[in-house]
Amino acid sequence: ALLRRALDSAAEDGVERIDVADFPVRYLLPGIDPVAHAAAHALLVERFGFRPRDTVASMGIDPAKAPEGRQDGPPIRRLEPGEIPVVRDFLCGRFGWDWWLHMARTLEARLAGAAIASDILVAWNGGGPVGVVHYDGARFGPLAVAAPARGRGLGTRLTHAALAAMRAHGVGRAYFLIADARAERFYGRLGFTVLRRFDRLRLPLTAPA
């Protein structure tokens, strides 16, 4: 009854659709696990008519088992405080503010002296960033590579660099929550395995009777 009232209220306010879930900066889960949460999944799909938009995966790897990776290509190093503005502009301009905000929270904690296994690694070419990867504790990502630099192994190198740093911090299991089909193939080739799958659902709304 609460869910029905919420959907009716949203429709009355002119909301045209409800998405479960999307990519907010502080998301907890990227959708509904139809295995672990079968009852909730059935409630939304069978009772209320939500339909899957797509399916995404959570993937993980033991950093100790990850390969060292190639050393050629643009240099990759830890983000320094004086480089924050240019890396921020790179991410915000090419990928959106949410990419930077996700990294900025842990960057602020690190600069404040917090003892956390978190860092941002940047690939540089010609004085500017062409790729960025982030990790926070056991959580890997996001990984961003500029379009002109893709297809040359830079994403693989950044992933290996982050996993090596996580291994040095004693992280025993690296994971991330979002992988669409394309990303799943990419990370699968690097040794990541699927931990869980999530359905992202959508319900078009009409004005209540």
XYZ file of N, CA, C and O in Angstrom:
836
model
N 0.824 -1.198 0.000
C 0.000 0.000 0.000
C 0.871 1.265 0.000
O 0.561 2.242 -0.686
N 1.955 1.249 0.750
C 2.851 2.395 0.775
C 3.476 2.632 -0.598
O 3.592 3.776 -1.066
N 3.896 1.546 -1.237
C 4.515 1.671 -2.554
C 3.507 2.191 -3.574
O 3.821 3.068 -4.388
N 2.290 1.663 -3.542
C 1.262 2.150 -4.457
C 0.997 3.639 -4.241
O 0.854 4.398 -5.197
N 0.908 4.055 -2.978
C 0.660 5.469 -2.698
C 1.823 6.321 -3.189
O 1.620 7.428 -3.716
N 3.036 5.833 -3.034
C 4.197 6.590 -3.496
C 4.183 6.740 -5.018
O 4.482 7.816 -5.557
N 3.826 5.677 -5.729
C 3.777 5.740 -7.186
C 2.666 6.676 -7.649
O 2.847 7.453 -8.594
N 1.508 6.608 -6.997
C 0.415 7.513 -7.343
C 0.807 8.969 -7.097
O 0.499 9.862 -7.897
N 1.476 9.221 -5.979
C 1.905 10.578 -5.649
C 2.900 11.091 -6.686
O 2.831 12.251 -7.099
N 3.828 10.220 -7.109
C 4.798 10.625 -8.128
C 4.090 10.963 -9.437
O 4.423 11.956 -10.096
N 3.103 10.138 -9.814
C 2.357 10.401 -11.041
C 1.591 11.715 -10.954
O 1.528 12.492 -11.911
N 0.994 11.986 -9.794
C 0.264 13.244 -9.599
C 1.190 14.450 -9.729
O 0.772 15.532 -10.174
N 2.442 14.269 -9.356
C 3.415 15.357 -9.440
C 4.026 15.487 -10.841
O 4.916 16.313 -11.053
N 3.571 14.657 -11.772
C 4.050 14.758 -13.141
C 5.259 13.909 -13.469
O 5.832 14.021 -14.564
N 5.690 13.040 -12.553
C 6.810 12.131 -12.835
C 6.368 11.128 -13.898
O 5.296 10.529 -13.796
N 7.169 10.961 -14.934
C 6.778 10.111 -16.052
C 7.275 8.679 -15.934
O 6.737 7.788 -16.588
N 8.297 8.455 -15.104
C 8.793 7.088 -14.940
C 9.579 6.990 -13.638
O 10.087 7.980 -13.124
N 9.668 5.759 -13.143
C 10.471 5.446 -11.959
C 11.550 4.454 -12.385
O 11.256 3.446 -13.029
N 12.792 4.751 -12.033
C 13.910 3.860 -12.328
C 14.453 3.258 -11.048
O 14.658 3.960 -10.063
N 14.683 1.964 -11.051
C 15.314 1.243 -9.936
C 16.407 0.361 -10.534
O 16.122 -0.649 -11.134
N 17.638 0.694 -10.380
C 18.175 1.941 -9.851
C 19.029 2.541 -10.956
O 19.099 2.002 -12.052
N 19.714 3.641 -10.640
C 20.557 4.255 -11.644
C 21.944 4.434 -11.048
O 22.347 3.671 -10.188
N 22.656 5.474 -11.460
C 24.034 5.654 -11.022
C 24.201 6.922 -10.193
O 24.987 7.793 -10.541
N 23.450 7.085 -9.107
C 23.694 8.249 -8.252
C 25.062 8.152 -7.598
O 25.635 7.064 -7.473
N 25.561 9.296 -7.179
C 26.916 9.342 -6.624
C 27.049 8.426 -5.408
O 28.043 7.729 -5.241
N 26.040 8.383 -4.564
C 26.147 7.635 -3.315
C 25.313 6.342 -3.336
O 24.777 5.933 -2.323
N 25.203 5.721 -4.514
C 24.383 4.518 -4.591
C 24.914 3.423 -3.664
O 26.114 3.300 -3.438
N 24.000 2.625 -3.122
C 24.371 1.479 -2.289
C 24.390 0.207 -3.117
O 25.326 -0.579 -3.059
N 23.325 -0.009 -3.886
C 23.264 -1.141 -4.798
C 22.773 -0.635 -6.150
O 21.937 0.263 -6.205
N 23.263 -1.200 -7.244
C 22.922 -0.678 -8.569
C 21.643 -1.258 -9.158
O 21.367 -1.067 -10.335
N 20.854 -1.980 -8.389
C 19.627 -2.593 -8.881
C 19.137 -3.602 -7.866
O 19.527 -3.568 -6.703
N 18.301 -4.531 -8.313
C 17.773 -5.557 -7.423
C 18.332 -6.920 -7.836
O 18.217 -7.327 -8.989
N 18.925 -7.601 -6.897
C 19.441 -8.948 -7.126
C 18.244 -9.905 -7.149
O 17.611 -10.132 -6.111
N 17.900 -10.486 -8.315
C 16.712 -11.336 -8.390
C 16.861 -12.665 -7.670
O 15.868 -13.371 -7.470
N 18.077 -13.008 -7.268
C 18.310 -14.249 -6.523
C 18.264 -13.978 -5.028
O 17.495 -14.587 -4.281
N 19.083 -13.020 -4.572
C 19.147 -12.724 -3.139
C 17.886 -12.023 -2.638
O 17.545 -12.138 -1.462
N 17.212 -11.296 -3.517
C 16.020 -10.548 -3.110
C 14.861 -10.877 -4.049
O 14.253 -9.983 -4.658
N 14.575 -12.154 -4.148
C 13.552 -12.618 -5.083
C 12.177 -12.054 -4.763
O 11.402 -11.724 -5.670
N 11.828 -11.940 -3.472
C 10.496 -11.452 -3.098
C 10.312 -9.998 -3.521
O 9.262 -9.620 -4.058
N 11.315 -9.157 -3.274
C 11.219 -7.755 -3.672
C 11.167 -7.633 -5.191
O 10.414 -6.823 -5.742
N 11.952 -8.431 -5.874
C 11.965 -8.427 -7.338
C 10.589 -8.802 -7.868
O 10.042 -8.144 -8.771
N 9.997 -9.870 -7.323
C 8.683 -10.314 -7.774
C 7.610 -9.280 -7.484
O 6.694 -9.064 -8.287
N 7.709 -8.612 -6.326
C 6.731 -7.587 -5.980
C 6.707 -6.488 -7.031
O 5.640 -6.082 -7.513
N 7.871 -6.003 -7.405
C 7.942 -4.903 -8.364
C 7.549 -5.338 -9.768
O 6.838 -4.627 -10.479
N 8.015 -6.519 -10.179
C 7.770 -6.968 -11.553
C 6.354 -7.513 -11.726
O 5.635 -7.138 -12.658
N 5.923 -8.402 -10.823
C 4.643 -9.078 -11.001
C 3.457 -8.258 -10.485
O 2.372 -8.276 -11.080
N 3.650 -7.536 -9.386
C 2.542 -6.787 -8.819
C 2.401 -5.393 -9.436
O 1.287 -4.937 -9.707
N 3.538 -4.730 -9.648
C 3.463 -3.333 -10.073
C 3.848 -3.115 -11.533
O 3.685 -2.020 -12.046
N 4.369 -4.134 -12.197
C 4.636 -4.004 -13.623
C 5.957 -3.388 -14.018
O 6.136 -2.994 -15.168
N 6.908 -3.299 -13.079
C 8.250 -2.862 -13.462
C 8.840 -3.856 -14.467
O 8.576 -5.059 -14.396
N 9.649 -3.339 -15.389
C 10.303 -4.179 -16.375
C 11.806 -3.908 -16.377
O 12.235 -2.764 -16.199
N 12.625 -4.940 -16.586
C 14.080 -4.730 -16.594
C 14.512 -3.801 -17.726
O 14.079 -3.959 -18.863
N 15.329 -2.811 -17.381
C 15.988 -1.969 -18.383
C 17.229 -2.671 -18.902
O 17.511 -2.668 -20.084
N 17.995 -3.217 -17.986
C 19.181 -3.997 -18.330
C 19.633 -4.721 -17.072
O 19.047 -4.585 -16.000
N 20.656 -5.519 -17.227
C 21.238 -6.263 -16.110
C 22.704 -5.888 -16.001
O 23.424 -5.856 -17.006
N 23.144 -5.565 -14.789
C 24.539 -5.227 -14.552
C 25.114 -6.206 -13.531
O 24.376 -6.912 -12.850
N 26.431 -6.232 -13.443
C 27.101 -7.204 -12.590
C 28.008 -6.514 -11.584
O 28.537 -5.435 -11.835
N 28.172 -7.163 -10.451
C 29.239 -6.848 -9.514
C 30.355 -7.856 -9.772
O 30.084 -9.058 -9.888
N 31.583 -7.370 -9.869
C 32.707 -8.257 -10.185
C 33.817 -8.062 -9.162
O 33.925 -7.007 -8.521
N 34.649 -9.089 -9.013
C 35.732 -9.011 -8.047
C 36.936 -9.817 -8.471
O 36.873 -10.630 -9.396
N 38.051 -9.571 -7.784
C 39.301 -10.272 -8.059
C 40.177 -10.208 -6.817
O 40.089 -9.271 -6.013
N 41.013 -11.209 -6.627
C 42.044 -11.184 -5.597
C 43.236 -10.423 -6.165
O 43.859 -10.889 -7.119
N 43.562 -9.233 -5.627
C 44.673 -8.464 -6.197
C 45.991 -9.239 -6.240
O 46.835 -8.982 -7.103
N 46.168 -10.182 -5.315
C 47.408 -10.954 -5.294
C 47.537 -11.853 -6.514
O 48.640 -12.264 -6.873
N 46.425 -12.173 -7.156
C 46.448 -13.051 -8.331
C 46.423 -12.285 -9.640
O 46.431 -12.883 -10.709
N 46.364 -10.962 -9.558
C 46.333 -10.150 -10.766
C 47.738 -10.040 -11.358
O 48.726 -9.950 -10.619
N 47.873 -10.040 -12.682
C 49.198 -9.908 -13.298
C 49.768 -8.516 -13.083
O 49.051 -7.564 -12.775
N 51.071 -8.408 -13.271
C 51.729 -7.117 -13.089
C 51.366 -6.139 -14.194
O 51.255 -4.947 -13.959
N 51.179 -6.614 -15.402
C 50.778 -5.744 -16.496
C 51.967 -5.132 -17.211
O 53.109 -5.183 -16.766
N 51.681 -4.507 -18.365
C 52.709 -3.884 -19.185
C 53.198 -2.596 -18.555
O 52.499 -1.949 -17.788
N 54.415 -2.212 -18.935
C 55.012 -0.994 -18.400
C 55.141 0.098 -19.453
O 55.494 1.230 -19.132
N 54.869 -0.222 -20.742
C 55.015 0.770 -21.790
C 53.799 1.691 -21.824
O 52.768 1.404 -21.228
N 53.935 2.800 -22.567
C 52.812 3.718 -22.694
C 52.948 4.915 -21.768
O 53.971 5.116 -21.101
N 51.893 5.750 -21.706
C 51.944 6.954 -20.869
C 52.244 6.606 -19.418
O 51.751 5.597 -18.900
N 53.062 7.411 -18.741
C 53.386 7.128 -17.334
C 52.152 7.238 -16.445
O 51.289 8.092 -16.659
N 52.074 6.358 -15.462
C 50.971 6.337 -14.502
C 51.552 6.603 -13.122
O 52.482 5.924 -12.698
N 50.986 7.577 -12.430
C 51.476 7.877 -11.090
C 50.354 8.422 -10.222
O 49.281 8.780 -10.708
N 50.653 8.492 -8.956
C 49.685 8.971 -7.963
C 49.371 10.444 -8.179
O 50.260 11.244 -8.490
N 48.101 10.797 -8.010
C 47.686 12.192 -8.128
C 48.309 13.022 -7.006
O 48.222 12.663 -5.831
N 48.936 14.140 -7.386
C 49.509 15.069 -6.421
C 48.539 16.233 -6.195
O 47.760 16.588 -7.087
N 48.567 16.854 -4.999
C 47.613 17.932 -4.694
C 47.565 19.040 -5.740
O 46.494 19.526 -6.088
N 48.720 19.436 -6.273
C 48.741 20.517 -7.251
C 48.109 20.152 -8.583
O 47.829 21.033 -9.402
N 47.874 18.858 -8.807
C 47.289 18.397 -10.069
C 45.773 18.211 -9.979
O 45.129 17.860 -10.974
N 45.214 18.436 -8.803
C 43.782 18.198 -8.597
C 42.913 18.983 -9.584
O 42.006 18.413 -10.201
N 43.141 20.291 -9.794
C 42.246 21.036 -10.701
C 42.214 20.478 -12.117
O 41.143 20.376 -12.715
N 43.378 20.116 -12.671
C 43.393 19.652 -14.057
C 42.743 18.277 -14.183
O 42.041 17.989 -15.165
N 42.921 17.418 -13.191
C 42.279 16.101 -13.224
C 40.775 16.237 -12.998
O 39.970 15.556 -13.643
N 40.396 17.123 -12.104
C 38.965 17.389 -11.902
C 38.314 17.851 -13.199
O 37.243 17.375 -13.588
N 38.951 18.802 -13.896
C 38.384 19.322 -15.139
C 38.343 18.243 -16.218
O 37.401 18.201 -17.024
N 39.336 17.383 -16.254
C 39.360 16.279 -17.211
C 38.164 15.357 -16.997
O 37.440 15.009 -17.944
N 37.920 14.985 -15.762
C 36.812 14.076 -15.467
C 35.457 14.742 -15.674
O 34.559 14.163 -16.295
N 35.312 15.950 -15.177
C 34.020 16.636 -15.286
C 33.690 16.963 -16.735
O 32.538 16.858 -17.156
N 34.700 17.353 -17.509
C 34.454 17.739 -18.888
C 34.162 16.573 -19.805
O 33.380 16.701 -20.752
N 34.745 15.418 -19.527
C 34.606 14.265 -20.426
C 33.623 13.215 -19.925
O 33.066 12.463 -20.726
N 33.426 13.149 -18.608
C 32.632 12.050 -18.056
C 31.480 12.507 -17.164
O 30.563 11.739 -16.916
N 31.557 13.736 -16.648
C 30.486 14.240 -15.801
C 30.942 14.460 -14.370
O 31.896 13.842 -13.885
N 30.214 15.355 -13.679
C 30.586 15.729 -12.309
C 30.550 14.550 -11.352
O 31.321 14.491 -10.390
N 29.636 13.588 -11.577
C 29.521 12.491 -10.620
C 30.785 11.649 -10.562
O 31.104 11.073 -9.528
N 31.525 11.573 -11.677
C 32.799 10.831 -11.652
C 33.767 11.489 -10.673
O 34.429 10.805 -9.899
N 33.862 12.816 -10.740
C 34.790 13.500 -9.851
C 34.314 13.465 -8.410
O 35.103 13.244 -7.491
N 33.038 13.678 -8.177
C 32.522 13.689 -6.813
C 32.763 12.353 -6.123
O 33.039 12.294 -4.926
N 32.644 11.272 -6.875
C 32.875 9.945 -6.298
C 34.306 9.826 -5.782
O 34.549 9.244 -4.725
N 35.270 10.378 -6.520
C 36.674 10.305 -6.117
C 37.019 11.353 -5.071
O 37.871 11.121 -4.206
N 36.366 12.505 -5.137
C 36.742 13.635 -4.279
C 36.540 13.326 -2.803
O 37.314 13.798 -1.959
N 35.534 12.534 -2.476
C 35.285 12.246 -1.058
C 36.458 11.513 -0.422
O 36.885 11.853 0.685
N 36.975 10.507 -1.106
C 38.101 9.784 -0.531
C 39.398 10.585 -0.653
O 40.295 10.459 0.194
N 39.495 11.420 -1.676
C 40.671 12.285 -1.793
C 40.729 13.249 -0.617
O 41.786 13.464 -0.024
N 39.596 13.817 -0.249
C 39.540 14.725 0.900
C 39.954 14.009 2.179
O 40.672 14.570 3.013
N 39.520 12.766 2.331
C 39.890 12.007 3.524
C 41.389 11.755 3.562
O 42.029 11.873 4.618
N 41.970 11.437 2.403
C 43.412 11.188 2.347
C 44.192 12.448 2.672
O 45.162 12.434 3.443
N 43.775 13.591 2.096
C 44.475 14.849 2.345
C 44.328 15.297 3.795
O 45.176 16.018 4.319
N 43.250 14.847 4.445
C 43.042 15.176 5.853
C 43.842 14.269 6.780
O 43.795 14.435 8.005
N 44.561 13.299 6.202
C 45.415 12.432 6.997
C 44.776 11.148 7.456
O 45.344 10.435 8.296
N 43.601 10.807 6.909
C 42.946 9.563 7.307
C 43.766 8.360 6.847
O 44.331 8.359 5.749
N 43.838 7.366 7.711
C 44.601 6.153 7.393
C 43.702 5.191 6.614
O 43.161 4.230 7.155
N 43.515 5.483 5.324
C 42.653 4.653 4.490
C 43.427 4.176 3.266
O 44.328 4.858 2.782
N 43.081 2.991 2.800
C 43.683 2.456 1.581
C 42.899 3.009 0.403
O 42.005 2.368 -0.142
N 43.222 4.228 0.010
C 42.484 4.894 -1.053
C 43.432 5.790 -1.832
O 44.306 6.430 -1.243
N 43.261 5.812 -3.151
C 44.129 6.659 -3.947
C 43.540 6.876 -5.329
O 42.607 6.181 -5.741
N 44.102 7.849 -6.042
C 43.765 8.139 -7.422
C 45.050 8.067 -8.229
O 46.034 8.743 -7.897
N 45.057 7.258 -9.280
C 46.211 7.118 -10.154
C 45.868 7.720 -11.508
O 44.764 7.529 -12.029
N 46.825 8.448 -12.085
C 46.573 9.195 -13.317
C 47.616 8.830 -14.365
O 48.814 8.752 -14.067
N 47.158 8.617 -15.608
C 48.052 8.437 -16.754
C 48.185 9.783 -17.458
O 47.173 10.444 -17.739
N 49.417 10.168 -17.736
C 49.691 11.481 -18.320
C 50.288 11.336 -19.717
O 51.071 10.436 -19.982
N 49.918 12.268 -20.592
C 50.481 12.297 -21.943
C 50.544 13.753 -22.390
O 49.516 14.441 -22.458
N 51.749 14.230 -22.665
C 51.896 15.610 -23.092
C 51.509 16.630 -22.043
O 51.036 17.719 -22.374
N 51.666 16.295 -20.773
C 51.359 17.225 -19.704
C 49.918 17.224 -19.252
O 49.564 17.945 -18.322
N 49.073 16.427 -19.891
C 47.674 16.370 -19.501
C 47.253 14.948 -19.200
O 47.854 13.982 -19.680
N 46.190 14.774 -18.416
C 45.715 13.423 -18.100
C 44.977 12.797 -19.280
O 44.242 13.475 -19.993
N 45.186 11.506 -19.473
C 44.454 10.758 -20.500
C 43.705 9.575 -19.896
O 42.923 8.910 -20.579
N 43.938 9.311 -18.615
C 43.242 8.227 -17.938
C 43.362 8.371 -16.434
O 44.370 8.899 -15.931
N 42.328 7.938 -15.730
C 42.294 8.037 -14.272
C 41.643 6.775 -13.714
O 40.672 6.268 -14.285
N 42.186 6.278 -12.609
C 41.554 5.168 -11.899
C 41.596 5.463 -10.407
O 42.530 6.117 -9.923
N 40.586 4.982 -9.704
C 40.414 5.270 -8.285
C 40.142 3.962 -7.548
O 39.571 3.027 -8.123
N 40.560 3.895 -6.300
C 40.129 2.795 -5.433
C 39.965 3.327 -4.021
O 40.622 4.290 -3.617
N 39.080 2.697 -3.286
C 38.786 3.105 -1.911
C 38.598 1.849 -1.086
O 37.563 1.193 -1.173
N 39.616 1.480 -0.321
C 39.567 0.219 0.403
C 39.526 -0.933 -0.588
O 40.356 -1.036 -1.494
N 38.527 -1.797 -0.454
C 38.389 -2.930 -1.364
C 37.631 -2.565 -2.627
O 37.549 -3.377 -3.554
N 37.097 -1.369 -2.681
C 36.267 -0.987 -3.819
C 37.108 -0.373 -4.925
O 37.754 0.659 -4.744
N 37.085 -1.012 -6.086
C 37.843 -0.574 -7.255
C 36.974 0.324 -8.132
O 35.792 0.071 -8.321
N 37.591 1.382 -8.680
C 36.908 2.210 -9.656
C 36.418 3.521 -9.069
O 36.491 3.736 -7.858
N 35.948 4.390 -9.965
C 35.789 4.175 -11.396
C 37.100 4.296 -12.171
O 38.086 4.832 -11.679
N 37.045 3.787 -13.387
C 38.152 3.837 -14.337
C 37.699 4.675 -15.522
O 36.633 4.416 -16.089
N 38.488 5.687 -15.890
C 38.126 6.578 -16.990
C 39.309 6.726 -17.932
O 40.430 7.020 -17.492
N 39.076 6.520 -19.227
C 40.104 6.697 -20.256
C 39.534 7.602 -21.340
O 38.423 7.366 -21.839
N 40.272 8.639 -21.721
C 39.828 9.547 -22.768
C 39.628 8.793 -24.070
O 40.395 7.879 -24.404
N 38.608 9.175 -24.824
C 38.261 8.466 -26.054
C 39.444 8.310 -27.014
O 39.655 7.218 -27.558
N 40.254 9.361 -27.260
C 41.374 9.192 -28.200
C 42.430 8.196 -27.725
O 43.226 7.715 -28.544
N 42.472 7.888 -26.433
C 43.500 6.990 -25.885
C 43.005 5.557 -25.727
O 43.759 4.690 -25.269
N 41.757 5.288 -26.094
C 41.209 3.947 -25.909
C 41.712 2.989 -26.989
O 42.135 3.404 -28.061
N 41.634 1.709 -26.674
C 42.046 0.685 -27.620
C 43.540 0.475 -27.700
O 44.028 -0.208 -28.605
N 44.278 1.041 -26.756
C 45.741 0.925 -26.773
C 46.287 0.272 -25.506
O 47.477 0.347 -25.233
N 45.402 -0.307 -24.719
C 45.845 -0.999 -23.509
C 45.960 -0.134 -22.280
O 46.383 -0.617 -21.221
N 45.565 1.150 -22.380
C 45.733 2.039 -21.227
C 44.789 1.668 -20.091
O 45.170 1.698 -18.915
N 43.549 1.293 -20.416
C 42.619 0.865 -19.375
C 43.125 -0.346 -18.622
O 42.991 -0.442 -17.393
N 43.742 -1.268 -19.352
C 44.330 -2.457 -18.725
C 45.471 -2.063 -17.802
O 45.580 -2.548 -16.668
N 46.337 -1.163 -18.260
C 47.468 -0.726 -17.448
C 47.005 -0.008 -16.182
O 47.565 -0.221 -15.095
N 45.990 0.839 -16.307
C 45.473 1.535 -15.132
C 44.862 0.544 -14.142
O 45.047 0.680 -12.922
N 44.147 -0.438 -14.652
C 43.560 -1.462 -13.772
C 44.653 -2.213 -13.028
O 44.571 -2.406 -11.803
N 45.689 -2.638 -13.746
C 46.788 -3.362 -13.108
C 47.499 -2.491 -12.078
O 47.893 -2.964 -11.004
N 47.660 -1.202 -12.393
C 48.329 -0.295 -11.452
C 47.517 -0.150 -10.169
O 48.075 -0.154 -9.060
N 46.200 -0.018 -10.306
C 45.354 0.111 -9.122
C 45.375 -1.170 -8.297
O 45.451 -1.125 -7.062
N 45.305 -2.325 -8.960
C 45.320 -3.597 -8.232
C 46.651 -3.797 -7.517
O 46.682 -4.341 -6.400
N 47.751 -3.368 -8.136
C 49.056 -3.471 -7.476
C 49.098 -2.596 -6.229
O 49.627 -3.003 -5.179
N 48.526 -1.383 -6.321
C 48.487 -0.494 -5.150
C 47.594 -1.077 -4.062
O 47.921 -1.001 -2.864
N 46.468 -1.665 -4.446
C 45.575 -2.284 -3.468
C 46.264 -3.474 -2.796
O 46.149 -3.677 -1.586
N 46.998 -4.237 -3.584
C 47.747 -5.366 -3.025
C 48.781 -4.881 -2.019
O 48.955 -5.478 -0.944
N 49.460 -3.774 -2.338
C 50.457 -3.217 -1.419
C 49.820 -2.736 -0.125
O 50.460 -2.737 0.931
N 48.539 -2.325 -0.191
C 47.810 -1.898 0.995
C 47.227 -3.083 1.768
O 46.568 -2.890 2.790
N 47.432 -4.293 1.282
C 46.925 -5.464 1.983
C 45.476 -5.794 1.693
O 44.858 -6.577 2.435
N 44.910 -5.221 0.632
C 43.525 -5.529 0.269
C 43.457 -6.950 -0.275
O 44.179 -7.310 -1.209
N 42.589 -7.771 0.327
C 42.512 -9.172 -0.061
C 41.501 -9.475 -1.140
O 41.534 -10.541 -1.756
N 40.585 -8.542 -1.374
C 39.567 -8.763 -2.400
C 39.130 -7.423 -2.959
O 38.628 -6.581 -2.216
N 39.347 -7.202 -4.241
C 38.912 -5.976 -4.893
C 37.592 -6.247 -5.601
O 37.404 -7.307 -6.201
N 36.679 -5.289 -5.534
C 35.381 -5.475 -6.178
C 34.860 -4.151 -6.698
O 35.322 -3.069 -6.321
N 33.895 -4.224 -7.598
C 33.122 -3.050 -7.992
C 31.696 -3.498 -8.258
O 31.421 -4.683 -8.469
N 30.767 -2.540 -8.281
C 29.348 -2.883 -8.345
C 28.756 -2.830 -9.738
O 27.752 -3.476 -10.004
N 29.308 -2.039 -10.642
C 28.675 -1.812 -11.934
C 29.521 -2.378 -13.064
O 30.681 -2.031 -13.222
N 28.922 -3.267 -13.859
C 29.551 -3.721 -15.097
C 28.440 -4.071 -16.070
O 27.690 -5.014 -15.829
N 28.321 -3.295 -17.156
C 27.402 -3.703 -18.206
C 28.093 -4.785 -19.041
O 29.200 -5.229 -18.724
N 27.442 -5.236 -20.113
C 27.979 -6.365 -20.869
C 29.369 -6.070 -21.422
O 30.266 -6.925 -21.378
N 29.568 -4.853 -21.920
C 30.869 -4.506 -22.489
C 31.945 -4.477 -21.416
O 33.039 -5.025 -21.598
N 31.639 -3.821 -20.285
C 32.611 -3.757 -19.190
C 32.874 -5.147 -18.619
O 34.010 -5.466 -18.236
N 31.850 -5.984 -18.563
C 32.034 -7.329 -18.033
C 33.031 -8.120 -18.881
O 33.872 -8.857 -18.351
N 32.950 -7.970 -20.186
C 33.910 -8.656 -21.060
C 35.324 -8.138 -20.827
O 36.287 -8.917 -20.768
N 35.458 -6.817 -20.692
C 36.774 -6.212 -20.476
C 37.396 -6.722 -19.184
O 38.541 -7.205 -19.165
N 36.662 -6.619 -18.075
C 37.216 -7.034 -16.789
C 37.362 -8.552 -16.690
O 38.251 -9.038 -15.985
N 36.502 -9.287 -17.386
C 36.649 -10.737 -17.399
C 37.975 -11.161 -17.994
O 38.608 -12.119 -17.527
N 38.417 -10.453 -19.030
C 39.717 -10.766 -19.638
C 40.871 -10.487 -18.689
O 41.955 -11.064 -18.835
N 40.642 -9.613 -17.705
C 41.695 -9.272 -16.743
C 41.660 -10.144 -15.491
O 42.459 -9.948 -14.584
N 40.730 -11.092 -15.446
C 40.679 -12.023 -14.322
C 39.573 -11.772 -13.321
O 39.427 -12.531 -12.356
N 38.780 -10.718 -13.489
C 37.641 -10.473 -12.601
C 36.558 -11.521 -12.866
O 36.369 -11.971 -13.997
N 35.847 -11.885 -11.818
C 34.722 -12.811 -11.947
C 33.450 -12.149 -11.413
O 33.508 -11.252 -10.574
N 32.304 -12.605 -11.902
C 31.022 -12.042 -11.484
C 30.692 -12.516 -10.069
O 30.732 -13.714 -9.773
N 30.359 -11.576 -9.193
C 29.958 -11.877 -7.821
C 28.441 -11.935 -7.692
O 27.898 -12.834 -7.056
N 27.745 -10.958 -8.280
C 26.285 -10.894 -8.246
C 25.807 -10.197 -9.511
O 26.572 -9.492 -10.166
N 24.534 -10.398 -9.825
C 23.910 -9.668 -10.919
C 22.710 -8.899 -10.385
O 22.050 -9.341 -9.444
N 22.450 -7.750 -10.996
C 21.366 -6.883 -10.561
C 20.523 -6.476 -11.756
O 21.072 -6.101 -12.808
N 19.214 -6.537 -11.617
C 18.304 -6.003 -12.624
C 18.018 -4.547 -12.313
O 17.649 -4.201 -11.180
N 18.184 -3.689 -13.298
C 17.776 -2.293 -13.166
C 16.402 -2.182 -13.821
O 16.237 -2.515 -14.996
N 15.437 -1.723 -13.064
C 14.043 -1.773 -13.482
C 13.497 -0.394 -13.818
O 14.021 0.628 -13.376
N 12.432 -0.380 -14.608
C 11.775 0.883 -14.985
C 10.266 0.676 -15.029
O 9.779 -0.368 -15.476
N 9.541 1.698 -14.580
C 8.070 1.685 -14.638
C 7.588 3.021 -15.201
O 7.751 4.055 -14.563
N 6.984 3.030 -16.418
C 6.343 4.253 -16.902
C 5.122 4.556 -16.041
O 4.386 3.646 -15.656
N 4.900 5.820 -15.736
C 3.784 6.215 -14.883
C 2.705 6.920 -15.693
O 2.997 7.656 -16.635
N 1.474 6.660 -15.311
C 0.333 7.406 -15.828
C -0.403 8.023 -14.660
O -0.281 7.547 -13.529
N -1.149 9.072 -14.930
C -1.873 9.741 -13.852
C -2.860 8.778 -13.223
O -3.546 8.009 -13.934
N -2.954 8.712 -11.882
C -3.859 7.770 -11.226
C -5.314 8.127 -11.505
O -5.666 9.284 -11.744
N -6.170 7.084 -11.497
C -7.603 7.298 -11.715
C -8.180 8.108 -10.557
O -7.777 7.924 -9.413
